[in-house]
PDB file of C-alpha atoms in Angstrom:
ATOM      1  CA  MET A   1     -43.009  73.169-152.079  1.00 54.00           C
ATOM      2  CA  ASN A   2     -44.588  72.507-155.764  1.00 70.00           C
ATOM      3  CA  HIS A   3     -45.455  75.319-157.910  1.00 82.00           C
ATOM      4  CA  ASP A   4     -48.494  76.926-156.355  1.00 89.00           C
ATOM      5  CA  PRO A   5     -50.339  77.555-159.860  1.00 90.00           C
ATOM      6  CA  ASP A   6     -51.993  81.038-158.341  1.00 93.00           C
ATOM      7  CA  GLU A   7     -48.760  82.407-157.028  1.00 92.00           C
ATOM      8  CA  ASP A   8     -49.189  85.121-160.654  1.00 92.00           C
ATOM      9  CA  LEU A   9     -52.819  86.520-160.439  1.00 94.00           C
ATOM     10  CA  VAL A  10     -52.320  86.710-156.995  1.00 94.00           C
ATOM     11  CA  ARG A  11     -48.502  88.316-157.952  1.00 93.00           C
ATOM     12  CA  ARG A  12     -50.932  90.290-159.767  1.00 94.00           C
ATOM     13  CA  VAL A  13     -53.929  90.530-157.186  1.00 94.00           C
ATOM     14  CA  GLY A  14     -51.431  92.472-155.027  1.00 93.00           C
ATOM     15  CA  ALA A  15     -49.850  94.461-157.022  1.00 92.00           C
ATOM     16  CA  GLY A  16     -53.618  95.729-157.846  1.00 92.00           C
ATOM     17  CA  ASP A  17     -54.312  93.934-161.190  1.00 94.00           C
ATOM     18  CA  GLU A  18     -58.261  94.783-160.608  1.00 93.00           C
ATOM     19  CA  THR A  19     -58.235  92.453-164.302  1.00 95.00           C
ATOM     20  CA  ALA A  20     -56.848  89.639-162.044  1.00 95.00           C
ATOM     21  CA  MET A  21     -58.405  90.568-158.948  1.00 95.00           C
ATOM     22  CA  GLN A  22     -62.070  89.646-161.452  1.00 96.00           C
ATOM     23  CA  ILE A  23     -60.063  85.783-162.578  1.00 96.00           C
ATOM     24  CA  LEU A  24     -59.135  85.505-159.240  1.00 96.00           C
ATOM     25  CA  ILE A  25     -63.324  85.847-158.545  1.00 97.00           C
ATOM     26  CA  ALA A  26     -64.333  83.619-162.232  1.00 96.00           C
ATOM     27  CA  ARG A  27     -61.599  80.786-160.585  1.00 96.00           C
ATOM     28  CA  LYS A  28     -62.502  80.797-157.076  1.00 97.00           C
ATOM     29  CA  LEU A  29     -65.411  82.166-156.266  1.00 97.00           C
ATOM     30  CA  PRO A  30     -67.656  78.887-157.149  1.00 96.00           C
ATOM     31  CA  ARG A  31     -65.920  76.568-155.383  1.00 96.00           C
ATOM     32  CA  LEU A  32     -65.684  78.520-152.475  1.00 97.00           C
ATOM     33  CA  LEU A  33     -69.808  79.329-152.825  1.00 97.00           C
ATOM     34  CA  ALA A  34     -70.160  75.592-153.297  1.00 96.00           C
ATOM     35  CA  LEU A  35     -67.483  74.617-149.871  1.00 97.00           C
ATOM     36  CA  SER A  36     -69.847  77.446-147.811  1.00 97.00           C
ATOM     37  CA  ARG A  37     -72.992  76.636-148.841  1.00 96.00           C
ATOM     38  CA  ARG A  38     -72.553  73.063-148.024  1.00 96.00           C
ATOM     39  CA  MET A  39     -70.976  73.328-144.704  1.00 97.00           C
ATOM     40  CA  LEU A  40     -73.763  76.189-143.766  1.00 96.00           C
ATOM     41  CA  GLY A  41     -76.757  74.859-146.047  1.00 94.00           C
ATOM     42  CA  ASP A  42     -77.862  78.237-145.869  1.00 94.00           C
ATOM     43  CA  LYS A  43     -78.002  80.305-149.360  1.00 94.00           C
ATOM     44  CA  ALA A  44     -77.453  83.845-147.912  1.00 95.00           C
ATOM     45  CA  GLU A  45     -75.008  82.331-145.251  1.00 96.00           C
ATOM     46  CA  ALA A  46     -73.050  80.895-148.054  1.00 96.00           C
ATOM     47  CA  GLU A  47     -72.697  84.371-149.574  1.00 97.00           C
ATOM     48  CA  ASP A  48     -72.256  86.478-147.190  1.00 96.00           C
ATOM     49  CA  VAL A  49     -68.715  83.862-146.483  1.00 97.00           C
ATOM     50  CA  ALA A  50     -67.963  83.923-149.665  1.00 97.00           C
ATOM     51  CA  GLN A  51     -67.730  87.848-150.201  1.00 96.00           C
ATOM     52  CA  GLU A  52     -65.894  88.078-146.496  1.00 96.00           C
ATOM     53  CA  THR A  53     -63.559  85.351-147.723  1.00 97.00           C
ATOM     54  CA  PHE A  54     -62.256  87.390-151.097  1.00 96.00           C
ATOM     55  CA  LEU A  55     -62.288  90.588-149.112  1.00 95.00           C
ATOM     56  CA  ARG A  56     -59.525  89.003-147.282  1.00 95.00           C
ATOM     57  CA  ILE A  57     -57.977  87.971-150.433  1.00 95.00           C
ATOM     58  CA  TRP A  58     -57.807  90.994-151.242  1.00 94.00           C
ATOM     59  CA  ARG A  59     -56.062  92.846-147.571  1.00 92.00           C
ATOM     60  CA  HIS A  60     -53.847  90.268-147.133  1.00 92.00           C
ATOM     61  CA  ALA A  61     -51.752  89.101-151.305  1.00 91.00           C
ATOM     62  CA  SER A  62     -49.567  92.038-151.484  1.00 89.00           C
ATOM     63  CA  ARG A  63     -47.956  89.983-148.412  1.00 88.00           C
ATOM     64  CA  TRP A  64     -49.221  85.942-149.485  1.00 85.00           C
ATOM     65  CA  ARG A  65     -45.994  84.799-148.778  1.00 84.00           C
ATOM     66  CA  PHE A  66     -45.530  81.549-151.145  1.00 79.00           C
ATOM     67  CA  HIS A  67     -43.264  78.754-150.303  1.00 75.00           C
ATOM     68  CA  HIS A  68     -45.312  79.154-146.861  1.00 76.00           C
ATOM     69  CA  ALA A  69     -48.478  77.064-147.958  1.00 82.00           C
ATOM     70  CA  LYS A  70     -50.506  76.573-150.887  1.00 89.00           C
ATOM     71  CA  PHE A  71     -52.903  79.645-151.864  1.00 93.00           C
ATOM     72  CA  ASP A  72     -56.747  77.758-152.469  1.00 94.00           C
ATOM     73  CA  SER A  73     -55.711  75.827-149.279  1.00 93.00           C
ATOM     74  CA  TRP A  74     -55.101  78.435-147.329  1.00 93.00           C
ATOM     75  CA  ILE A  75     -58.885  80.279-149.140  1.00 95.00           C
ATOM     76  CA  HIS A  76     -60.035  77.312-148.185  1.00 96.00           C
ATOM     77  CA  ARG A  77     -59.235  78.013-144.319  1.00 95.00           C
ATOM     78  CA  VAL A  78     -60.204  81.315-144.417  1.00 96.00           C
ATOM     79  CA  ALA A  79     -63.896  80.502-145.729  1.00 97.00           C
ATOM     80  CA  LEU A  80     -63.811  77.556-143.867  1.00 97.00           C
ATOM     81  CA  ASN A  81     -63.123  79.561-140.305  1.00 96.00           C
ATOM     82  CA  LEU A  82     -66.268  81.929-141.785  1.00 97.00           C
ATOM     83  CA  CYS A  83     -68.780  78.791-141.798  1.00 97.00           C
ATOM     84  CA  TYR A  84     -67.568  78.007-138.005  1.00 96.00           C
ATOM     85  CA  ASP A  85     -68.127  81.082-136.538  1.00 95.00           C
ATOM     86  CA  ARG A  86     -71.427  80.973-138.283  1.00 95.00           C
ATOM     87  CA  LEU A  87     -72.150  77.369-136.885  1.00 94.00           C
ATOM     88  CA  ARG A  88     -71.038  79.005-133.012  1.00 92.00           C
ATOM     89  CA  ARG A  89     -73.362  81.643-133.495  1.00 88.00           C
ATOM     90  CA  HIS A  90     -76.012  80.056-134.411  1.00 82.00           C
ATOM     91  CA  LYS A  91     -75.758  76.798-131.945  1.00 76.00           C
ATOM     92  CA  GLU A  92     -75.481  80.238-129.124  1.00 66.00           C
ATOM     93  CA  LEU A  93     -78.594  81.262-130.580  1.00 62.00           C
ATOM     94  CA  SER A  94     -80.540  78.240-130.655  1.00 60.00           C
ATOM     95  CA  ASN A  95     -81.584  76.243-127.572  1.00 45.00           C
ATOM     96  CA  ASP A  96     -81.830  73.282-130.249  1.00 44.00           C
ATOM     97  CA  ASP A  97     -78.848  71.232-131.240  1.00 44.00           C
ATOM     98  CA  ILE A  98     -81.158  72.130-135.571  1.00 42.00           C
ATOM     99  CA  GLY A  99     -78.478  73.299-137.402  1.00 41.00           C
ATOM    100  CA  ILE A 100     -79.491  76.043-140.013  1.00 40.00           C
ATOM    101  CA  VAL A 101     -82.576  75.625-141.706  1.00 40.00           C
ATOM    102  CA  SER A 102     -82.246  75.237-145.704  1.00 40.00           C
ATOM    103  CA  ASP A 103     -84.112  77.052-147.903  1.00 38.00           C
ATOM    104  CA  PHE A 104     -86.433  74.106-148.824  1.00 38.00           C
ATOM    105  CA  ASN A 105     -89.630  74.386-147.181  1.00 39.00           C
ATOM    106  CA  ASP A 106     -92.131  73.738-149.953  1.00 41.00           C
ATOM    107  CA  VAL A 107     -91.583  70.773-150.629  1.00 43.00           C
ATOM    108  CA  GLN A 108     -94.480  69.619-152.762  1.00 45.00           C
ATOM    109  CA  SER A 109     -93.107  72.485-155.540  1.00 50.00           C
ATOM    110  CA  ILE A 110     -89.918  71.308-155.932  1.00 57.00           C
ATOM    111  CA  ALA A 111     -88.793  68.737-158.584  1.00 61.00           C
ATOM    112  CA  PRO A 112     -88.161  65.629-157.175  1.00 71.00           C
ATOM    113  CA  GLU A 113     -84.559  65.805-157.637  1.00 68.00           C
ATOM    114  CA  GLU A 114     -84.221  69.350-156.069  1.00 71.00           C
ATOM    115  CA  GLN A 115     -85.884  66.946-152.745  1.00 83.00           C
ATOM    116  CA  LEU A 116     -82.868  64.885-152.859  1.00 88.00           C
ATOM    117  CA  SER A 117     -80.593  67.039-153.083  1.00 91.00           C
ATOM    118  CA  GLY A 118     -82.696  69.115-150.622  1.00 91.00           C
ATOM    119  CA  LYS A 119     -82.234  65.990-147.894  1.00 93.00           C
ATOM    120  CA  VAL A 120     -78.762  65.254-148.991  1.00 95.00           C
ATOM    121  CA  GLU A 121     -77.851  68.915-147.598  1.00 95.00           C
ATOM    122  CA  ARG A 122     -80.247  68.310-144.445  1.00 94.00           C
ATOM    123  CA  ALA A 123     -78.634  65.054-143.555  1.00 95.00           C
ATOM    124  CA  LEU A 124     -75.248  66.326-144.648  1.00 96.00           C
ATOM    125  CA  GLN A 125     -76.411  69.362-141.486  1.00 95.00           C
ATOM    126  CA  ARG A 126     -77.474  66.828-138.934  1.00 95.00           C
ATOM    127  CA  ILE A 127     -73.749  65.419-139.348  1.00 96.00           C
ATOM    128  CA  SER A 128     -70.679  66.574-136.671  1.00 95.00           C
ATOM    129  CA  ALA A 129     -69.200  69.937-138.900  1.00 96.00           C
ATOM    130  CA  ARG A 130     -65.939  68.390-138.504  1.00 97.00           C
ATOM    131  CA  GLN A 131     -67.023  65.219-140.248  1.00 97.00           C
ATOM    132  CA  ARG A 132     -69.035  67.702-142.749  1.00 97.00           C
ATOM    133  CA  GLU A 133     -66.165  69.547-143.405  1.00 97.00           C
ATOM    134  CA  ALA A 134     -64.063  66.509-143.719  1.00 98.00           C
ATOM    135  CA  ILE A 135     -66.546  64.973-146.311  1.00 98.00           C
ATOM    136  CA  VAL A 136     -67.368  67.964-148.025  1.00 98.00           C
ATOM    137  CA  LEU A 137     -62.978  68.309-148.303  1.00 97.00           C
ATOM    138  CA  THR A 138     -62.586  65.634-149.787  1.00 97.00           C
ATOM    139  CA  TYR A 139     -66.347  64.261-151.972  1.00 97.00           C
ATOM    140  CA  TYR A 140     -66.976  67.430-152.846  1.00 96.00           C
ATOM    141  CA  GLN A 141     -63.872  70.010-153.177  1.00 96.00           C
ATOM    142  CA  GLU A 142     -61.856  66.820-154.541  1.00 94.00           C
ATOM    143  CA  LEU A 143     -58.770  68.009-152.107  1.00 95.00           C
ATOM    144  CA  SER A 144     -56.426  64.980-152.562  1.00 94.00           C
ATOM    145  CA  ASN A 145     -56.520  63.530-148.275  1.00 95.00           C
ATOM    146  CA  SER A 146     -53.141  64.952-147.727  1.00 94.00           C
ATOM    147  CA  GLU A 147     -54.589  68.582-148.731  1.00 94.00           C
ATOM    148  CA  ALA A 148     -58.095  68.620-147.315  1.00 96.00           C
ATOM    149  CA  ALA A 149     -55.693  67.178-143.884  1.00 96.00           C
ATOM    150  CA  ALA A 150     -52.942  70.124-143.986  1.00 94.00           C
ATOM    151  CA  VAL A 151     -56.395  72.679-144.127  1.00 96.00           C
ATOM    152  CA  MET A 152     -58.371  70.701-142.056  1.00 96.00           C
ATOM    153  CA  GLY A 153     -54.927  70.833-139.830  1.00 95.00           C
ATOM    154  CA  VAL A 154     -54.806  66.785-138.802  1.00 97.00           C
ATOM    155  CA  SER A 155     -53.510  62.947-140.027  1.00 97.00           C
ATOM    156  CA  VAL A 156     -54.188  61.461-143.037  1.00 96.00           C
ATOM    157  CA  ASP A 157     -55.534  59.010-140.605  1.00 96.00           C
ATOM    158  CA  ALA A 158     -57.647  61.286-138.432  1.00 97.00           C
ATOM    159  CA  LEU A 159     -59.123  62.138-141.852  1.00 98.00           C
ATOM    160  CA  GLU A 160     -60.089  58.963-143.079  1.00 97.00           C
ATOM    161  CA  SER A 161     -61.766  58.460-139.775  1.00 97.00           C
ATOM    162  CA  LEU A 162     -63.898  61.289-139.463  1.00 98.00           C
ATOM    163  CA  LEU A 163     -64.530  60.112-143.261  1.00 98.00           C
ATOM    164  CA  SER A 164     -65.971  57.170-142.726  1.00 97.00           C
ATOM    165  CA  ARG A 165     -68.121  57.706-140.123  1.00 97.00           C
ATOM    166  CA  GLY A 166     -69.251  61.151-141.938  1.00 97.00           C
ATOM    167  CA  ARG A 167     -69.831  58.793-144.070  1.00 97.00           C
ATOM    168  CA  ARG A 168     -72.099  55.893-141.907  1.00 96.00           C
ATOM    169  CA  ALA A 169     -74.177  59.176-140.011  1.00 96.00           C
ATOM    170  CA  LEU A 170     -74.923  59.599-143.319  1.00 96.00           C
ATOM    171  CA  ARG A 171     -75.857  57.145-145.013  1.00 94.00           C
ATOM    172  CA  SER A 172     -77.930  55.957-142.128  1.00 93.00           C
ATOM    173  CA  ILE A 173     -80.058  59.431-142.107  1.00 94.00           C
ATOM    174  CA  LEU A 174     -80.659  59.171-145.982  1.00 90.00           C
ATOM    175  CA  LEU A 175     -81.641  55.546-145.364  1.00 80.00           C
ATOM    176  CA  LYS A 176     -84.022  56.146-142.244  1.00 73.00           C
ATOM    177  CA  ASP A 177     -85.650  59.112-144.127  1.00 62.00           C
ATOM    178  CA  ASP A 178     -86.090  56.770-147.368  1.00 59.00           C
ATOM    179  CA  GLU A 179     -87.342  53.961-144.593  1.00 56.00           C
ATOM    180  CA  HIS A 180     -90.326  56.144-142.847  1.00 57.00           C
ATOM    181  CA  GLU A 181     -91.736  57.549-146.278  1.00 58.00           C
ATOM    182  CA  ARG A 182     -92.552  54.420-148.385  1.00 53.00           C
TER     183      ARG A 182
ATOM    184  CA  MET B   1     -46.292  53.521-154.588  1.00 56.00           C
ATOM    185  CA  ASN B   2     -47.493  50.948-151.813  1.00 58.00           C
ATOM    186  CA  ASP B   3     -46.176  46.764-153.129  1.00 61.00           C
ATOM    187  CA  SER B   4     -48.793  44.930-150.693  1.00 74.00           C
ATOM    188  CA  PRO B   5     -51.379  43.238-151.639  1.00 81.00           C
ATOM    189  CA  MET B   6     -54.223  44.811-150.522  1.00 89.00           C
ATOM    190  CA  THR B   7     -56.669  43.269-147.790  1.00 94.00           C
ATOM    191  CA  PRO B   8     -59.906  43.234-147.900  1.00 96.00           C
ATOM    192  CA  GLU B   9     -60.173  44.684-144.651  1.00 96.00           C
ATOM    193  CA  ARG B  10     -57.771  47.664-146.273  1.00 96.00           C
ATOM    194  CA  PHE B  11     -60.335  47.758-149.585  1.00 97.00           C
ATOM    195  CA  ALA B  12     -63.600  47.486-147.268  1.00 97.00           C
ATOM    196  CA  ALA B  13     -61.873  51.343-144.879  1.00 97.00           C
ATOM    197  CA  LEU B  14     -60.679  53.001-147.918  1.00 97.00           C
ATOM    198  CA  ALA B  15     -64.731  52.090-150.134  1.00 98.00           C
ATOM    199  CA  GLU B  16     -65.944  53.470-147.196  1.00 97.00           C
ATOM    200  CA  ALA B  17     -63.502  56.892-146.154  1.00 97.00           C
ATOM    201  CA  TYR B  18     -63.362  57.833-149.508  1.00 97.00           C
ATOM    202  CA  GLY B  19     -66.374  56.526-151.872  1.00 97.00           C
ATOM    203  CA  ALA B  20     -66.775  53.963-154.960  1.00 97.00           C
ATOM    204  CA  GLN B  21     -64.186  56.152-157.127  1.00 96.00           C
ATOM    205  CA  ILE B  22     -61.125  55.258-157.108  1.00 96.00           C
ATOM    206  CA  ARG B  23     -59.441  58.300-158.406  1.00 94.00           C
ATOM    207  CA  ARG B  24     -60.579  59.642-155.146  1.00 94.00           C
ATOM    208  CA  TRP B  25     -58.221  57.083-152.948  1.00 96.00           C
ATOM    209  CA  PRO B  26     -54.708  57.801-151.866  1.00 94.00           C
ATOM    210  CA  GLU B  27     -52.445  57.451-155.159  1.00 93.00           C
ATOM    211  CA  CYS B  28     -49.491  55.034-153.764  1.00 93.00           C
ATOM    212  CA  ASP B  29     -53.304  52.630-152.444  1.00 94.00           C
ATOM    213  CA  ARG B  30     -55.068  52.909-156.337  1.00 94.00           C
ATOM    214  CA  GLY B  31     -53.087  50.104-158.233  1.00 93.00           C
ATOM    215  CA  ALA B  32     -53.871  47.329-155.675  1.00 94.00           C
ATOM    216  CA  ALA B  33     -57.350  48.734-155.018  1.00 96.00           C
ATOM    217  CA  ALA B  34     -57.690  47.974-158.590  1.00 94.00           C
ATOM    218  CA  ALA B  35     -57.043  44.907-159.009  1.00 93.00           C
ATOM    219  CA  PHE B  36     -58.954  44.022-155.791  1.00 95.00           C
ATOM    220  CA  SER B  37     -62.073  45.626-157.228  1.00 96.00           C
ATOM    221  CA  ASN B  38     -62.249  42.873-159.865  1.00 95.00           C
ATOM    222  CA  THR B  39     -63.182  40.264-157.263  1.00 96.00           C
ATOM    223  CA  GLU B  40     -66.960  39.618-156.077  1.00 96.00           C
ATOM    224  CA  LEU B  41     -66.161  40.872-152.445  1.00 96.00           C
ATOM    225  CA  GLY B  42     -64.051  44.069-154.408  1.00 97.00           C
ATOM    226  CA  LYS B  43     -67.444  44.708-156.258  1.00 97.00           C
ATOM    227  CA  ASP B  44     -70.235  44.188-153.349  1.00 96.00           C
ATOM    228  CA  ILE B  45     -67.957  46.296-151.112  1.00 97.00           C
ATOM    229  CA  LEU B  46     -67.643  49.232-154.042  1.00 97.00           C
ATOM    230  CA  ARG B  47     -71.600  49.024-154.883  1.00 96.00           C
ATOM    231  CA  ARG B  48     -72.593  49.289-151.073  1.00 95.00           C
ATOM    232  CA  ALA B  49     -70.575  52.426-151.307  1.00 96.00           C
ATOM    233  CA  ASP B  50     -71.511  54.108-154.638  1.00 96.00           C
ATOM    234  CA  ALA B  51     -75.510  53.763-153.707  1.00 94.00           C
ATOM    235  CA  LEU B  52     -74.281  57.121-151.042  1.00 95.00           C
ATOM    236  CA  ASP B  53     -72.562  58.339-153.967  1.00 96.00           C
ATOM    237  CA  ALA B  54     -75.155  58.492-156.083  1.00 95.00           C
ATOM    238  CA  LEU B  55     -76.853  60.803-153.552  1.00 94.00           C
ATOM    239  CA  LEU B  56     -73.721  63.020-152.860  1.00 96.00           C
ATOM    240  CA  ASP B  57     -73.885  63.991-156.250  1.00 95.00           C
ATOM    241  CA  THR B  58     -77.105  64.988-156.076  1.00 94.00           C
ATOM    242  CA  TYR B  59     -76.083  67.407-154.068  1.00 94.00           C
ATOM    243  CA  ALA B  60     -75.136  69.841-156.870  1.00 89.00           C
ATOM    244  CA  PRO B  61     -73.137  73.270-155.940  1.00 88.00           C
ATOM    245  CA  PRO B  62     -75.241  76.122-156.228  1.00 88.00           C
ATOM    246  CA  GLN B  63     -75.362  78.313-158.833  1.00 92.00           C
ATOM    247  CA  VAL B  64     -72.751  81.818-158.891  1.00 95.00           C
ATOM    248  CA  PRO B  65     -75.429  84.460-158.221  1.00 95.00           C
ATOM    249  CA  ALA B  66     -74.544  87.671-160.940  1.00 95.00           C
ATOM    250  CA  ALA B  67     -75.468  90.138-157.578  1.00 95.00           C
ATOM    251  CA  LEU B  68     -72.790  88.186-155.587  1.00 95.00           C
ATOM    252  CA  ARG B  69     -70.386  88.428-158.797  1.00 96.00           C
ATOM    253  CA  ALA B  70     -71.037  91.847-159.313  1.00 95.00           C
ATOM    254  CA  ASP B  71     -71.117  93.077-155.531  1.00 94.00           C
ATOM    255  CA  LEU B  72     -67.368  90.792-155.303  1.00 95.00           C
ATOM    256  CA  VAL B  73     -65.345  92.788-158.402  1.00 95.00           C
ATOM    257  CA  ARG B  74     -67.169  96.400-157.092  1.00 94.00           C
ATOM    258  CA  SER B  75     -65.488  95.404-153.568  1.00 92.00           C
ATOM    259  CA  ALA B  76     -62.213  95.260-156.054  1.00 92.00           C
ATOM    260  CA  SER B  77     -62.723  98.281-157.245  1.00 92.00           C
ATOM    261  CA  ARG B  78     -63.610 100.047-154.573  1.00 92.00           C
ATOM    262  CA  HIS B  79     -59.623  97.824-152.198  1.00 90.00           C
ATOM    263  CA  VAL B  80     -57.999  99.252-154.991  1.00 89.00           C
ATOM    264  CA  THR B  81     -58.837 102.866-154.903  1.00 89.00           C
ATOM    265  CA  LYS B  82     -58.443 103.079-151.532  1.00 88.00           C
ATOM    266  CA  GLN B  83     -54.543 101.337-151.602  1.00 85.00           C
ATOM    267  CA  ARG B  84     -53.980 104.225-154.094  1.00 84.00           C
ATOM    268  CA  ARG B  85     -55.313 106.799-151.899  1.00 85.00           C
ATOM    269  CA  LEU B  86     -53.549 106.087-148.996  1.00 81.00           C
ATOM    270  CA  ARG B  87     -49.918 105.732-150.591  1.00 78.00           C
ATOM    271  CA  TRP B  88     -51.161 108.802-152.397  1.00 78.00           C
ATOM    272  CA  GLY B  89     -51.386 110.150-148.335  1.00 78.00           C
ATOM    273  CA  PHE B  90     -47.637 108.389-147.638  1.00 73.00           C
ATOM    274  CA  SER B  91     -46.579 109.877-150.304  1.00 75.00           C
ATOM    275  CA  LEU B  92     -47.782 113.361-149.083  1.00 75.00           C
ATOM    276  CA  ALA B  93     -47.232 112.801-145.889  1.00 76.00           C
ATOM    277  CA  GLY B  94     -43.051 111.153-146.904  1.00 75.00           C
ATOM    278  CA  VAL B  95     -42.549 114.803-148.546  1.00 76.00           C
ATOM    279  CA  GLY B  96     -44.253 116.469-145.422  1.00 79.00           C
ATOM    280  CA  ILE B  97     -41.221 114.757-143.355  1.00 79.00           C
ATOM    281  CA  ALA B  98     -38.171 115.175-146.420  1.00 77.00           C
ATOM    282  CA  GLY B  99     -38.855 118.848-146.151  1.00 80.00           C
ATOM    283  CA  LEU B 100     -38.872 119.219-142.297  1.00 82.00           C
ATOM    284  CA  LEU B 101     -35.793 117.244-142.132  1.00 81.00           C
ATOM    285  CA  VAL B 102     -34.245 119.188-145.067  1.00 80.00           C
ATOM    286  CA  GLY B 103     -34.347 122.501-143.319  1.00 82.00           C
ATOM    287  CA  LEU B 104     -33.466 121.494-140.443  1.00 82.00           C
ATOM    288  CA  ILE B 105     -30.534 119.908-140.889  1.00 81.00           C
ATOM    289  CA  VAL B 106     -29.733 123.683-142.576  1.00 79.00           C
ATOM    290  CA  THR B 107     -30.570 125.412-140.234  1.00 81.00           C
ATOM    291  CA  LYS B 108     -28.060 123.193-138.628  1.00 80.00           C
ATOM    292  CA  LEU B 109     -25.883 124.145-140.669  1.00 79.00           C
ATOM    293  CA  ILE B 110     -25.669 127.717-141.440  1.00 76.00           C
ATOM    294  CA  THR B 111     -26.293 128.674-137.362  1.00 75.00           C
ATOM    295  CA  PRO B 112     -22.469 129.938-136.616  1.00 69.00           C
ATOM    296  CA  SER B 113     -20.939 127.672-133.555  1.00 66.00           C
ATOM    297  CA  ASP B 114     -20.576 130.497-131.245  1.00 62.00           C
ATOM    298  CA  TYR B 115     -24.051 131.702-131.123  1.00 62.00           C
ATOM    299  CA  THR B 116     -25.618 132.393-128.110  1.00 65.00           C
ATOM    300  CA  PRO B 117     -28.982 132.539-128.397  1.00 64.00           C
ATOM    301  CA  PHE B 118     -30.938 135.818-126.793  1.00 63.00           C
ATOM    302  CA  HIS B 119     -32.555 135.398-124.103  1.00 63.00           C
ATOM    303  CA  PRO B 120     -34.791 138.108-122.587  1.00 62.00           C
ATOM    304  CA  PRO B 121     -34.081 140.124-119.165  1.00 58.00           C
ATOM    305  CA  GLU B 122     -36.587 138.938-116.168  1.00 59.00           C
ATOM    306  CA  LEU B 123     -39.377 141.410-115.989  1.00 55.00           C
ATOM    307  CA  GLY B 124     -39.286 143.925-113.127  1.00 56.00           C
ATOM    308  CA  THR B 125     -35.485 144.080-113.745  1.00 58.00           C
ATOM    309  CA  GLY B 126     -35.558 147.248-116.031  1.00 59.00           C
ATOM    310  CA  MET B 127     -32.783 145.393-118.493  1.00 62.00           C
ATOM    311  CA  THR B 128     -33.746 146.369-121.718  1.00 63.00           C
ATOM    312  CA  ALA B 129     -31.401 146.522-125.070  1.00 62.00           C
ATOM    313  CA  PHE B 130     -30.480 149.871-124.038  1.00 62.00           C
ATOM    314  CA  GLY B 131     -28.450 148.376-120.845  1.00 63.00           C
ATOM    315  CA  ASP B 132     -29.579 149.031-117.280  1.00 63.00           C
ATOM    316  CA  ILE B 133     -32.021 152.076-117.156  1.00 59.00           C
ATOM    317  CA  THR B 134     -32.786 152.136-112.850  1.00 58.00           C
ATOM    318  CA  THR B 135     -29.557 153.132-113.436  1.00 55.00           C
ATOM    319  CA  ASP B 136     -29.826 156.553-115.520  1.00 51.00           C
ATOM    320  CA  PHE B 137     -32.187 157.374-114.231  1.00 48.00           C
ATOM    321  CA  GLY B 138     -32.047 156.190-111.239  1.00 45.00           C
ATOM    322  CA  ILE B 139     -35.296 154.021-110.560  1.00 43.00           C
ATOM    323  CA  SER B 140     -34.301 152.494-107.571  1.00 44.00           C
ATOM    324  CA  GLU B 141     -33.470 155.281-105.695  1.00 44.00           C
ATOM    325  CA  ARG B 142     -36.847 156.723-105.821  1.00 45.00           C
ATOM    326  CA  GLU B 143     -38.774 156.360-102.943  1.00 43.00           C
ATOM    327  CA  ASP B 144     -42.568 155.781-103.826  1.00 42.00           C
TER     328      ASP B 144
END
């Protein structure tokens, strides 16, 4: 396996170096928060997932085995598992398969670009979680297809299938929403 | 690197999966894809994919709240403090156990090999450190 770019930092975190921990927060938090927000469509839930992910990083950093997998792939997987826990919990609590409501409530007072962003957020919540995961990992997190497939535990072919179906579903939802508004 | 020429079907499938930007496509397909992208069909396929990409791009990543960052820094500090306390606790326990072991070893070493431990006499037998008092004083012969 190639050298892990996070190796030195994670070793220092495992040794209790608080400066290294702050650097790791700066390096990973924006991406983890973006991942969680796009998976869950909810600001508060996304922040909870980000926090919980870091608690697990602190606990496991001293035992991390670098030849096993890339650290970045591992934290993606941890965050995604935490997202799925929340999605399952919401599905159990909700009779309708509505998904998590985004906090774009008052459309009138929101700028057009924010409205569009909200539409995309809602559309993402309406496609299947696995398709959403594939799109978030490749399009937004910009993982390579092999990295994304490894995080998801699928083949590259399966990943491409999820991506295609996910993008088709999104296109259909967003175009339909567009037609309704005209 | 994939040397075979790009087919329209493969090009469309890649655009459908990865979007319009060839830099996001699998590395092995980029060379052939770049060549095909200059054809009219290639441009049409990319335009359609780009329309969805443009929408996806409007979904900006959230700003990291300062409070969240501060919470995480505090959690890191708490974790380090907790680990230090645990290590200190283990060190003290280790010293205690080591002391106990040394004590046991020393006791074993200084105890004579022919030593037999003292067993106190059973109650009511009259046996004392001075011997059996019942025979000396005739207690066992008393008929009270």
